[in-house]
Coordinates of C-alpha atoms (C1' of nucleotides) in Angstrom, one line a residue:
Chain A
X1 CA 47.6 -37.4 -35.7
X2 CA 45.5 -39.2 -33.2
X3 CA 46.1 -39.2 -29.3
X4 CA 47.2 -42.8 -29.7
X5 CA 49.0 -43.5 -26.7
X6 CA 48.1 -46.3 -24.9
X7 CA 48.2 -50.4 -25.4
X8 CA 46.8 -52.6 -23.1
X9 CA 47.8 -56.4 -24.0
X10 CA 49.8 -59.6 -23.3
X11 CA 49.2 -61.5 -20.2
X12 CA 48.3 -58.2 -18.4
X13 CA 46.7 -59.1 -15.1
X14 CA 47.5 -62.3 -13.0
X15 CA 44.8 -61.1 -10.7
X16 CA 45.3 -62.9 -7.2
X17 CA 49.2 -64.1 -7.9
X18 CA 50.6 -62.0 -5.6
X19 CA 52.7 -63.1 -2.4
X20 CA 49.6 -63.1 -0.4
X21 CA 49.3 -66.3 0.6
X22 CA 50.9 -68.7 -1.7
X23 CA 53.6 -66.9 -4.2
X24 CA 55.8 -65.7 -1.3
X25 CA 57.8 -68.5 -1.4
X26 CA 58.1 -69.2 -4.7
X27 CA 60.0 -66.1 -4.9
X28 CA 62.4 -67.1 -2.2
X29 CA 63.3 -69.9 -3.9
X30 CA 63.3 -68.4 -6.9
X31 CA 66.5 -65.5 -5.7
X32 CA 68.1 -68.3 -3.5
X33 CA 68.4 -70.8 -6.5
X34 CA 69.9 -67.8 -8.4
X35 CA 72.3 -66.8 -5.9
X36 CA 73.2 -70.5 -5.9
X37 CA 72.8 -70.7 -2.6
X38 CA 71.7 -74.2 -0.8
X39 CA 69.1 -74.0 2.2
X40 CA 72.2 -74.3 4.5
X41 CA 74.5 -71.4 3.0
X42 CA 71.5 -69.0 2.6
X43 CA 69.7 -70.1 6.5
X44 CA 73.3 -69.5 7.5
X45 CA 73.7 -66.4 6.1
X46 CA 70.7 -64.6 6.8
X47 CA 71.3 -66.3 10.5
X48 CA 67.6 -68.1 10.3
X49 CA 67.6 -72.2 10.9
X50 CA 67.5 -74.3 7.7
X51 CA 64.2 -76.0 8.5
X52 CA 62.5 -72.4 8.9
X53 CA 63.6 -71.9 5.4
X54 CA 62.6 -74.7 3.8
X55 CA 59.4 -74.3 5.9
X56 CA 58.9 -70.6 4.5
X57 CA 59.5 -71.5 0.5
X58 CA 56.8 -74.4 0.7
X59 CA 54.7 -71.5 1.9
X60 CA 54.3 -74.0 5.4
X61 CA 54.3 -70.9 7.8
X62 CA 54.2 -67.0 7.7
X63 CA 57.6 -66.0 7.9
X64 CA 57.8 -63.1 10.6
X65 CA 58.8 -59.4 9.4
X66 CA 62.6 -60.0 11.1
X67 CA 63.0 -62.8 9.3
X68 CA 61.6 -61.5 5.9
X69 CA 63.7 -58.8 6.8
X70 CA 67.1 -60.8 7.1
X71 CA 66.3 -62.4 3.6
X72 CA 65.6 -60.0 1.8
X73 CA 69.1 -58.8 2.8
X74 CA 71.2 -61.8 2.1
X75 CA 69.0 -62.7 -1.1
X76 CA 69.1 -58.8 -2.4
X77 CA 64.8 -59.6 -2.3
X78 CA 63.6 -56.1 -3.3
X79 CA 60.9 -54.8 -1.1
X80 CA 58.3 -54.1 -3.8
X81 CA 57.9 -57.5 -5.4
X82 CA 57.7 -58.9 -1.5
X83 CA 54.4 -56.3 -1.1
X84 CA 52.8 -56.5 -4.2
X85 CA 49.1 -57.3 -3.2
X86 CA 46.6 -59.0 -4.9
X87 CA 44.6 -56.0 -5.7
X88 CA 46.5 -53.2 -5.7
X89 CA 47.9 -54.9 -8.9
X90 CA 51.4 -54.7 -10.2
X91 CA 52.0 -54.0 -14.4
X92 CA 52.8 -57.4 -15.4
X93 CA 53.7 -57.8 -18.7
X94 CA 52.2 -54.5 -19.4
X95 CA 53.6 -51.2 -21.3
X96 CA 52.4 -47.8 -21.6
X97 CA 53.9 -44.8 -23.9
X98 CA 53.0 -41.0 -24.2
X99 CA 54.3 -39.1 -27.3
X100 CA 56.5 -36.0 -26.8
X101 CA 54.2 -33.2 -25.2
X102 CA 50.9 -35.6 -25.1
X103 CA 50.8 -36.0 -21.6
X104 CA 48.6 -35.3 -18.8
X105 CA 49.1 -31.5 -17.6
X106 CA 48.7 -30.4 -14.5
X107 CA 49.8 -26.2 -13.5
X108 CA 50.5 -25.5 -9.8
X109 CA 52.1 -21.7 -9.1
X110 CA 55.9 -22.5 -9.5
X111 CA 55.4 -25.6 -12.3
X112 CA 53.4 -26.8 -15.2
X113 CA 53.6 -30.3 -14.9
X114 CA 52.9 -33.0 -17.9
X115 CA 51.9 -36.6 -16.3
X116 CA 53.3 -39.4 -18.4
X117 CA 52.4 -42.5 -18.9
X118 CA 49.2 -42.2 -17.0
X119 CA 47.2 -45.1 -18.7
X120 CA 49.6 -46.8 -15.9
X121 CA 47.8 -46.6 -12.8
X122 CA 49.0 -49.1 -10.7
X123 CA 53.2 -48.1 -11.7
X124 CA 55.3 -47.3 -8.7
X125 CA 57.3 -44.2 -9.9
X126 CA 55.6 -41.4 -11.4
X127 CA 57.7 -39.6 -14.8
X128 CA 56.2 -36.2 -15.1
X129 CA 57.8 -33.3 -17.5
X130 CA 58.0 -30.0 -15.6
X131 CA 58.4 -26.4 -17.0
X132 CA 59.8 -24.6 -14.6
X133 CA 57.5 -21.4 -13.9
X134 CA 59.0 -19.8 -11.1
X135 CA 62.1 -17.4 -11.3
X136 CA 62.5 -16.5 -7.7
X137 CA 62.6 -18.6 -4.6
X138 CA 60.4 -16.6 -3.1
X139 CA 57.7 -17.5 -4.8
X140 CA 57.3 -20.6 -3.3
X141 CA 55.2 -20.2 0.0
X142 CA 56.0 -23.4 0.8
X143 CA 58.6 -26.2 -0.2
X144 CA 57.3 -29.1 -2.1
X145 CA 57.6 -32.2 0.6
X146 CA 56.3 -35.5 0.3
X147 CA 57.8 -38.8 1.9
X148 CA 59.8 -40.7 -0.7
X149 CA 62.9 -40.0 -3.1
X150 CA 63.0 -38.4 -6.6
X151 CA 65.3 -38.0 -9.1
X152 CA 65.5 -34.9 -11.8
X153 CA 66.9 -34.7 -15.1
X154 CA 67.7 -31.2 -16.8
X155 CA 66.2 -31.5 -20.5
X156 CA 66.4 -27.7 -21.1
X157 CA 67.4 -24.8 -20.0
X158 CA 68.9 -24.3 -16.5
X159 CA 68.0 -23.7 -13.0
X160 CA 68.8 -23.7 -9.4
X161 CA 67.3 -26.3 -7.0
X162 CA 66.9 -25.5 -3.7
X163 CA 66.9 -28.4 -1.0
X164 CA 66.5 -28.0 2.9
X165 CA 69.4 -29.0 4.8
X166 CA 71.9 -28.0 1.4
X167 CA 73.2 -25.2 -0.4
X168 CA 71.2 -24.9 -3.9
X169 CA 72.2 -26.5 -6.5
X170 CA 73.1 -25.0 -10.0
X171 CA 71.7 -27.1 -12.6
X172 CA 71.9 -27.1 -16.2
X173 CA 70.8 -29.8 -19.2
X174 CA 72.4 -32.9 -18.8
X175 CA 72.8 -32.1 -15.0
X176 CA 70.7 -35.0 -13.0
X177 CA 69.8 -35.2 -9.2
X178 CA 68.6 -37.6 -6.8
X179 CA 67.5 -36.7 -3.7
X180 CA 64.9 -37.6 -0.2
X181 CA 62.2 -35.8 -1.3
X182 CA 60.7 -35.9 1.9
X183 CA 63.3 -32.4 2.6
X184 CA 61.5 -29.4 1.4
X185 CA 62.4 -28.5 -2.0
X186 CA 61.7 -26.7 -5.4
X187 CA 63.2 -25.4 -8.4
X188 CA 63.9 -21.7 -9.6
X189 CA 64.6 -21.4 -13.9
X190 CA 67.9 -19.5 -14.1
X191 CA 68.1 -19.6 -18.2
X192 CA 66.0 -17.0 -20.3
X193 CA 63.5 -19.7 -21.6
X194 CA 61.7 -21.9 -19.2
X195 CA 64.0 -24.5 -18.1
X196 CA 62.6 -28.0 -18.7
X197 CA 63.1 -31.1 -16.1
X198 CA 61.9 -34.6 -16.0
X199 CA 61.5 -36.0 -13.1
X200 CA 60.7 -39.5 -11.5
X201 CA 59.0 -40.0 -8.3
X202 CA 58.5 -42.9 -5.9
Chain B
X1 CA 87.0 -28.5 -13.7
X2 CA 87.4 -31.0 -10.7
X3 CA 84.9 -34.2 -10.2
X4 CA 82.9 -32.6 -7.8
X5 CA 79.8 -34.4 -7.8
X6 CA 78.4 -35.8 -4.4
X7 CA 77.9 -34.2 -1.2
X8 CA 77.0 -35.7 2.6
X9 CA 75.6 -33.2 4.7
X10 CA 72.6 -32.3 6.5
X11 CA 70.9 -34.8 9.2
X12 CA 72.2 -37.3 7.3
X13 CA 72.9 -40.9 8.7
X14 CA 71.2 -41.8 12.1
X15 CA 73.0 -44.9 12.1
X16 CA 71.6 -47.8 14.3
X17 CA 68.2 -45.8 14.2
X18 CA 66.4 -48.1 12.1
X19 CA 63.2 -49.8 12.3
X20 CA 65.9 -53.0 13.4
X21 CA 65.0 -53.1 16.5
X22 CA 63.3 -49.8 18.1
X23 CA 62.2 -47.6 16.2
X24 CA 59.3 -49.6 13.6
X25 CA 56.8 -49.1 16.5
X26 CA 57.6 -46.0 16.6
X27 CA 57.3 -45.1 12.4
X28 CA 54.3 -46.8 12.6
X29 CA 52.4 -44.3 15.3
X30 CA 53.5 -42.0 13.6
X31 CA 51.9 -42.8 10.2
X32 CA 48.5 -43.4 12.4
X33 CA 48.4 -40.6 14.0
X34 CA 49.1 -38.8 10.3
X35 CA 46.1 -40.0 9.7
X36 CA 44.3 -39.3 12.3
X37 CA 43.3 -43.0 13.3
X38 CA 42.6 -44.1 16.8
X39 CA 44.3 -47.6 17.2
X40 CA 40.0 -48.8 16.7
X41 CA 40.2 -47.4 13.1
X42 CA 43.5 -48.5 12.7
X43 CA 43.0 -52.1 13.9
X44 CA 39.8 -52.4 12.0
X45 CA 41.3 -50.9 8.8
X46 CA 43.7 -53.6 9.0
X47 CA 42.0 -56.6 9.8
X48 CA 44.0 -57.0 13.2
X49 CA 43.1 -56.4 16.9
X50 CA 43.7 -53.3 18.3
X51 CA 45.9 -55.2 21.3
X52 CA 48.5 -56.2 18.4
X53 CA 48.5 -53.0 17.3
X54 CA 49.1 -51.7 19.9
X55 CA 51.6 -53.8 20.9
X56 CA 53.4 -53.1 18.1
X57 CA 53.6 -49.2 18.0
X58 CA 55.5 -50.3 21.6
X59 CA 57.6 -52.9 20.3
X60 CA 56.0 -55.6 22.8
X61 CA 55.9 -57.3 19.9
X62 CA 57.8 -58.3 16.7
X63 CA 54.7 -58.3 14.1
X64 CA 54.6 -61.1 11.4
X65 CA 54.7 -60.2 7.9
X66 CA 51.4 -60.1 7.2
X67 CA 50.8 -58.1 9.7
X68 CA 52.9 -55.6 8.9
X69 CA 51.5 -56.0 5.1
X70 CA 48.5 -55.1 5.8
X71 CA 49.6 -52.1 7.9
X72 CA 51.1 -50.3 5.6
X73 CA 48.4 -50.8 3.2
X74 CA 46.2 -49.1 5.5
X75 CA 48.4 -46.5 6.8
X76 CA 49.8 -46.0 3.2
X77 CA 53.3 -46.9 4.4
X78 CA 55.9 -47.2 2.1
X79 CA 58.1 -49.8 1.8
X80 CA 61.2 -48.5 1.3
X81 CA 61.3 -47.1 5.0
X82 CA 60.5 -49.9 7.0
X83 CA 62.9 -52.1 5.7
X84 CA 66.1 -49.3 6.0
X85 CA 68.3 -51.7 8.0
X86 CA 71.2 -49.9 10.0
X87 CA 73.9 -50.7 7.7
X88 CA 72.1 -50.0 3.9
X89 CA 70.7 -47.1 5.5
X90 CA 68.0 -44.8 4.0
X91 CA 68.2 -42.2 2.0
X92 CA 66.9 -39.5 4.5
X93 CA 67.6 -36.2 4.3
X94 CA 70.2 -37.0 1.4
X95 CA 71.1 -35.6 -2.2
X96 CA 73.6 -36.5 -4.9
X97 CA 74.1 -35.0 -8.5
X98 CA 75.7 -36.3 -11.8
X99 CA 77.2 -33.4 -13.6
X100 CA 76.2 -33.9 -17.3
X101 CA 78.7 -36.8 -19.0
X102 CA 80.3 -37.4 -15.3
X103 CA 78.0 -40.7 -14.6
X104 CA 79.5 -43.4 -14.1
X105 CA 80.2 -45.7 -17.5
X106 CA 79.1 -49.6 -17.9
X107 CA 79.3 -50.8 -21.3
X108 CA 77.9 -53.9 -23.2
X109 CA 77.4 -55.0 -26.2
X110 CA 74.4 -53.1 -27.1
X111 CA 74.0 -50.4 -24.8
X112 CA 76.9 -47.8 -23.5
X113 CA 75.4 -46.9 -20.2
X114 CA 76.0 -43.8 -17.7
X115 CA 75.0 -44.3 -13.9
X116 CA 73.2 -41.5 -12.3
X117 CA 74.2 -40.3 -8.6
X118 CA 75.9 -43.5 -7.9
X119 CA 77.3 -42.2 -4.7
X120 CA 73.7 -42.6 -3.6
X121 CA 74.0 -46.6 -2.8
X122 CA 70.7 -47.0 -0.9
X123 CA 68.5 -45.3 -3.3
X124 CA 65.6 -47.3 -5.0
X125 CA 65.5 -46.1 -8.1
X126 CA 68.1 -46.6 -10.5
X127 CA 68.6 -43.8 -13.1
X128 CA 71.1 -43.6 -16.1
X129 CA 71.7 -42.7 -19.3
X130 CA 72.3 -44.9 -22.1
X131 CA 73.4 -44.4 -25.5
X132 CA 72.1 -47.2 -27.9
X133 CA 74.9 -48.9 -30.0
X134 CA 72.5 -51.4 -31.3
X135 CA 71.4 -50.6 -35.1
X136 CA 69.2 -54.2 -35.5
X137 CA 67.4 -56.6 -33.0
X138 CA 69.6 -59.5 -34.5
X139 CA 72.3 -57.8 -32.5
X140 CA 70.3 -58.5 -29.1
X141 CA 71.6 -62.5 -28.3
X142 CA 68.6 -62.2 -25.8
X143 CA 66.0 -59.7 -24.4
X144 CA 67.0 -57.6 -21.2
X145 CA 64.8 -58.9 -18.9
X146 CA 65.0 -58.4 -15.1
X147 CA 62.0 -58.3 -12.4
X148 CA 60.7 -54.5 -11.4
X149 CA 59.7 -51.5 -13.4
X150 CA 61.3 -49.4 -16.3
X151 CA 60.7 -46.1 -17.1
X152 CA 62.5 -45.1 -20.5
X153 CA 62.7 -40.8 -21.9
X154 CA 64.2 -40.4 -25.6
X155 CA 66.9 -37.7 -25.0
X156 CA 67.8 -37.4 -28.2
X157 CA 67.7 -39.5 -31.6
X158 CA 64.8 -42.1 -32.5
X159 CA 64.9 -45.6 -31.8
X160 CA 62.6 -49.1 -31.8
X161 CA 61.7 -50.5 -28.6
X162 CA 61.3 -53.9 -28.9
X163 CA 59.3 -55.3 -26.2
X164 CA 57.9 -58.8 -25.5
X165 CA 54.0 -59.3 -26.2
X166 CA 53.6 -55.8 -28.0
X167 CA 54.7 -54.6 -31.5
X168 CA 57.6 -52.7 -31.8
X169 CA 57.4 -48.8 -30.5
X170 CA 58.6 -46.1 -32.3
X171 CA 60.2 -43.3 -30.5
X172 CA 61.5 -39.7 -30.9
X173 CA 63.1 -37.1 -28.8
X174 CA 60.8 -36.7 -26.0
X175 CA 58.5 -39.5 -26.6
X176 CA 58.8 -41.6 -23.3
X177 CA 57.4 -45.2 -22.3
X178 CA 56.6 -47.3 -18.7
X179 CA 56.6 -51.0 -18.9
X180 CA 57.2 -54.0 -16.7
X181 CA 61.2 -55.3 -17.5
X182 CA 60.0 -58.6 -16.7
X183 CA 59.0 -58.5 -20.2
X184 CA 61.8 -58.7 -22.8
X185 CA 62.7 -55.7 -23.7
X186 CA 66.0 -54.1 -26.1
X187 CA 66.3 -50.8 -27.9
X188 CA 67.4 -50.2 -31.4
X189 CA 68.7 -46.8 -32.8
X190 CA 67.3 -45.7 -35.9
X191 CA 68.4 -42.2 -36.3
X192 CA 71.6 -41.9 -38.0
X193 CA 73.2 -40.6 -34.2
X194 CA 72.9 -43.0 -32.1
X195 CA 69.9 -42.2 -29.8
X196 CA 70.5 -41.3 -25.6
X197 CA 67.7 -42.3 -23.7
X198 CA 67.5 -41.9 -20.1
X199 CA 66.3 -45.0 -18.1
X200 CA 64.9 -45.2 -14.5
X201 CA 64.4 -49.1 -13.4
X202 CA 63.1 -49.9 -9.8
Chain C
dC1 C1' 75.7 -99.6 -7.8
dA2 C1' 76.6 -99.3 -2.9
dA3 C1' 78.7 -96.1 0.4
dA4 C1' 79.4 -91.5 1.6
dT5 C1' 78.1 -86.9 1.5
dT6 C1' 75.2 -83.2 0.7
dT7 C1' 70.7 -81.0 0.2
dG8 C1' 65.9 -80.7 1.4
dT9 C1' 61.8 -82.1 4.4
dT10 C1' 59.3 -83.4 8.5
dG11 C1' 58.4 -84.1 13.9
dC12 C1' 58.7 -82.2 18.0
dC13 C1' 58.9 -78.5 21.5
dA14 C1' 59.9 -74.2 23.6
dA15 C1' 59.0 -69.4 22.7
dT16 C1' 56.0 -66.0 21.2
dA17 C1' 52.6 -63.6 18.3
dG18 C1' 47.8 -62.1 18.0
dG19 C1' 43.0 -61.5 19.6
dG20 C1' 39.3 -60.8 23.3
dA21 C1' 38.3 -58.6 27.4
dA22 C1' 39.3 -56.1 31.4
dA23 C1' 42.0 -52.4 33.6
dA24 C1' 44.2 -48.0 33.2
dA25 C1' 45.0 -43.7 31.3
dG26 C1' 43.5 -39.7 29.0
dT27 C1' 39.5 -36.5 27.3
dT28 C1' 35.5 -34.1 27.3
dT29 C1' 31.3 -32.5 29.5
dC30 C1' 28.4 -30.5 32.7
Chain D
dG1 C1' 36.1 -31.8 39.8
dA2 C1' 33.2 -36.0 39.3
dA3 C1' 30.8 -38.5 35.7
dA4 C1' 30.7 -40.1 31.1
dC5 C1' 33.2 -41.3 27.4
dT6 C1' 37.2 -42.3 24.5
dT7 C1' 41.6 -44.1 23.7
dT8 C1' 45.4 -47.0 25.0
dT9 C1' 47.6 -50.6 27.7
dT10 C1' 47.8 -54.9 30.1
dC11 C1' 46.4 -59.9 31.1
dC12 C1' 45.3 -64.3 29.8
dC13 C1' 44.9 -67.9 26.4
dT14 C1' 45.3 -70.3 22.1
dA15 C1' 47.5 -70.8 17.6
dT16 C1' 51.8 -70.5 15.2
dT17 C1' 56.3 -69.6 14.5
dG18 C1' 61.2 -71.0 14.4
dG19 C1' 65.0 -74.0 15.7
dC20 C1' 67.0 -78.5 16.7
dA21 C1' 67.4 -83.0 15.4
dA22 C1' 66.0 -87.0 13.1
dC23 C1' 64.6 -88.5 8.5
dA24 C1' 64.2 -88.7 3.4
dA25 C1' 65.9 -87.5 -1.0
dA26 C1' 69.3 -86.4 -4.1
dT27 C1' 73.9 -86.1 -5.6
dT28 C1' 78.7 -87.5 -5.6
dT29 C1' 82.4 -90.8 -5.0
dG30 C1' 84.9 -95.0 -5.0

DNA sequence: CAAATTTGTTGCCAATAGGGAAAAAGTTTC
DNA sequence: GAAACTTTTTCCCTATTGGCAACAAATTTG
């Protein structure tokens, strides 16, 4: 079998449609209209004067960060659509797949990572299998920290994971975790065979 | 056994402490001086004058958007942080687990879904595990199709992914796909279980 | 189909953000 | 410890934002 594993097609990139200058209010409009909210109800509720809102969907002035701010909590905006720049490129209309064991590895001390979906660059999360190497805590000389969150799924076997700030947690397939990864952190296997985890990273 | 399944401990909640109205200048020295900028390099880096910066990291001054937009470009800020309100909160210093099966269930027509570490409200990704009811794409009345990022893991079982602009994928156990969900997108089982995928959309 | 009401857009003006340059504070060097 | 240099803060000024209110457009009502 061949080491198919990536497509790139469709309308792929939309180069310099991001909120930079023009798009930004587009989108307003776009999640007030489907809130069904009038210019009123939502300038009301996100305590900014109607005319400022108008002003900012016909892209008339450069809404400041408090008042992007108090939008994007009465219109549920999520941040990474609002900061999507022209350049750094989002994955419109674009998928990528990796076949079961075909990804990218990648061994540190405590884990043997596998990298999937790579083709992806410019994703936001980053899905990466991990066999769980280490069988001790202290064999980590450090915990894993990086600024962000993460989530873990037990595909195999079972394990504890230890977190700063909490007891560890016993973990076993089926068992899933979310957590700030910027706390220290890392995983010990607890089953005979390497326990396997997926995790997701942002 | 007793639903035990999320904990709140550790630093946890620093209530009004977010970048509201204080503490932004602050996050934003901080990621500077991470990287060992001067306010110069920083300024430059960032198109703006080193006064604004400045002015900024001592909240003389409440930046505009694109200020702030090309700040964290430069300084590699996420976005995710600067927006914690006091009120949604951040995730700092925070965990939650889902014991296997203890998610909680959302069904539809075509999908039986199981939310991941729902007590986790302010958390950006959203993980869960779905098991696929649908046995043909004339089941689907219309595509799933919602703004962000999907990240899809076969648990178990084999299933089509239909998706919008690209041929229909073919998936087993461990096979595992990234694609915009702006596209179209449904899931079909084929294997004569239904198939459990595990889904993580931002 | 005109009047009434609601929704969206434009002027106008006070308030303030953002940049240049000078002053102040902090470092290093000799 | 003063001089030389770097880094940060403070003024000052112009350009823009954001809100009020008047205006225009669209929708509803009688």
């Amino acid at each position: 079998m061949e080491p198919v594993q990536t497509e790139e097609t469709g309308p792929a990139r939309d180069a310099g449609d991001a909120p930079d200058g023009q798009v930004l209010g587009q989108m307003i409009r776009d999640a007030r209209k489907e809130k069904g909210l009038t210019l009123e109800e939502a300038a009301k509720a996100a305590a900014i004067g109607r005319s400022t809102l108008s002003k900012i969907e016909n892209n008339l002035t450069k809404p400041s960060f408090d008042i992007i701010r108090r939008l994007m909590q009465t219109l549920d905006l999520k941040t990474p659509q609002l900061f999507v720049q022209s350049g750094d490129g989002d994955i419109s209309g674009r998928r990528d797949y990796t076949l079961a064991g075909r990804g990218e590895h990648q061994e540190t001390a405590t884990y043997d990572h596998e990298l999937l979906c790579t083709e992806l660059t410019s994703k936001r999360m980053l899905p990466y299998i991990s066999t769980i190497k280490a069988r001790d805590v202290s064999e980590f000389e450090s915990w894993v920290r990086h600024r962000g969150e993460e989530f873990m799924f037990v595909i195999s076997g079972s394990l504890t994971l230890y977190t700063e700030h909490y007891r560890p947690l016993e973990m076993t397939e089926g068992d899933s975790v979310y957590y700030d990864s910027g706390m220290g952190h890392g995983c010990v296997s607890t089953s005979t065979e390497d326990a396997r985890v997926l995790w997701v990273s942002l």
